[in-house]
Coordinates of C-alpha atoms in Angstrom, one line a residue:
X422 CA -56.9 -3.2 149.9
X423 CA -56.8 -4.1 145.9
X424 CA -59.8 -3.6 144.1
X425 CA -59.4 -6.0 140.6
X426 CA -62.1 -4.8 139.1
X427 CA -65.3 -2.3 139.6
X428 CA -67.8 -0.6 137.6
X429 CA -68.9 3.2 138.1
X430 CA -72.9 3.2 137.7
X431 CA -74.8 5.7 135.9
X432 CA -78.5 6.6 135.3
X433 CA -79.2 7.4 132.0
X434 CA -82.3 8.8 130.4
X435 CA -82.3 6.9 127.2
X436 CA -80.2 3.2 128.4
X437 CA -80.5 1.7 124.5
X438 CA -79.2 4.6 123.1
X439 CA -76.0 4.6 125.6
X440 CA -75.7 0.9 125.3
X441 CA -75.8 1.3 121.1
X442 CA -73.0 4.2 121.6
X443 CA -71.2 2.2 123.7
X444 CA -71.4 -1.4 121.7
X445 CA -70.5 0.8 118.5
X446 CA -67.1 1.7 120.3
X447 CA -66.4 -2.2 121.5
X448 CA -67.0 -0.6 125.6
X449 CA -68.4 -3.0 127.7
X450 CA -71.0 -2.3 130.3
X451 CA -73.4 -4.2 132.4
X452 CA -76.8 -3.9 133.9
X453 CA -76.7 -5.7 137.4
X454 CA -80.3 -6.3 138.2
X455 CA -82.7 -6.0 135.2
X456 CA -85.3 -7.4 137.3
X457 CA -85.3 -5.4 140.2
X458 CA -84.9 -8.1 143.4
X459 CA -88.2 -7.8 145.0
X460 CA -89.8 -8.8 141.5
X461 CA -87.6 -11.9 141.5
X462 CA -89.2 -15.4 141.5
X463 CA -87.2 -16.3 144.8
X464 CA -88.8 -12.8 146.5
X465 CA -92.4 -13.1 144.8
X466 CA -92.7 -17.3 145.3
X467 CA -91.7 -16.8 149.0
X468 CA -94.8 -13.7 149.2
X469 CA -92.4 -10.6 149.3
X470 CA -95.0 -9.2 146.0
X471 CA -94.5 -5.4 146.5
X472 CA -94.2 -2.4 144.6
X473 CA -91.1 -0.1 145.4
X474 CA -91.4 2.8 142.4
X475 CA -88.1 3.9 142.2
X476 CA -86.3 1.0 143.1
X477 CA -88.2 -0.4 139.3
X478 CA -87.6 2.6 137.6
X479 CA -83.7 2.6 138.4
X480 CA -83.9 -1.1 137.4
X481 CA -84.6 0.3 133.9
X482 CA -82.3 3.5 133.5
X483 CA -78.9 2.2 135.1
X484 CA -75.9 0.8 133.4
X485 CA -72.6 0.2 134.8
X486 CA -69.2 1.4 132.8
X487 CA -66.0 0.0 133.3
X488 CA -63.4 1.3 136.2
X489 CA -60.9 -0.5 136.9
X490 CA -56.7 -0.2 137.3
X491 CA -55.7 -1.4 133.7
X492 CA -57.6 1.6 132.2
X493 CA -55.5 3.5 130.5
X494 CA -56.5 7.3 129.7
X495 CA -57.4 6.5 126.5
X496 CA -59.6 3.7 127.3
X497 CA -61.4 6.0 130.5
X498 CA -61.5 9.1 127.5
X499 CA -63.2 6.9 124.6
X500 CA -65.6 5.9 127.2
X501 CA -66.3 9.4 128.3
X502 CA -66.8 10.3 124.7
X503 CA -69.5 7.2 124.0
X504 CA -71.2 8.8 126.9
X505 CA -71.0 12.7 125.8
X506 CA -72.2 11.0 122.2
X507 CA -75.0 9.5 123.4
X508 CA -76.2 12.4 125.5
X509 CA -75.6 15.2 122.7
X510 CA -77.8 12.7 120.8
X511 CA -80.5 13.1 123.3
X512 CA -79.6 17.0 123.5
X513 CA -79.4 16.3 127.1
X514 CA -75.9 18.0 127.2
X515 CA -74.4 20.7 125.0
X516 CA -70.8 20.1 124.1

């Protein structure tokens, strides 16, 4: 089996301020489901309205960061470092 690509996903405290670290450093990222699914139109036109807390409150602290093969050690360390940057910022780790 060959993965192509992949993503390693992360919940993060203060999202904006990772995804400013990480935009400042040209690292992509993505966030998957902004809008939780159940809070979808398809779900809440076809009656699925419900509240699930912590599947809405993961919805608004997880990003994705690259992973994939054509990472090279410097790409997989500058994106550790956005990440360490962003949560020294936050004093959430001390480095």
């Amino acid at each position: 089996m060959c993965i192509r690509d992949s993503q390693y996903t992360v919940s993060l405290t203060d999202r904006a301020r990772t995804i400013d670290a990480l935009t400042e450093q040209g690292i992509g990222y993505g966030i998957y489901y902004p809008i939780p699914i159940h809070k979808q139109e398809v779900y809440l036109s076809r009656g699925y309205d419900v509240t699930l807390p912590v599947t809405e409150a993961a919805s608004e602290r997880v990003l994705s960061l690259p992973v994939h093969p054509a990472l090279s050690e410097a790409d997989l360390a500058q994106i550790v470092g956005a990440i360490r940057a962003a949560a020294h910022a936050l004093s959430l780790i001390h480095i």
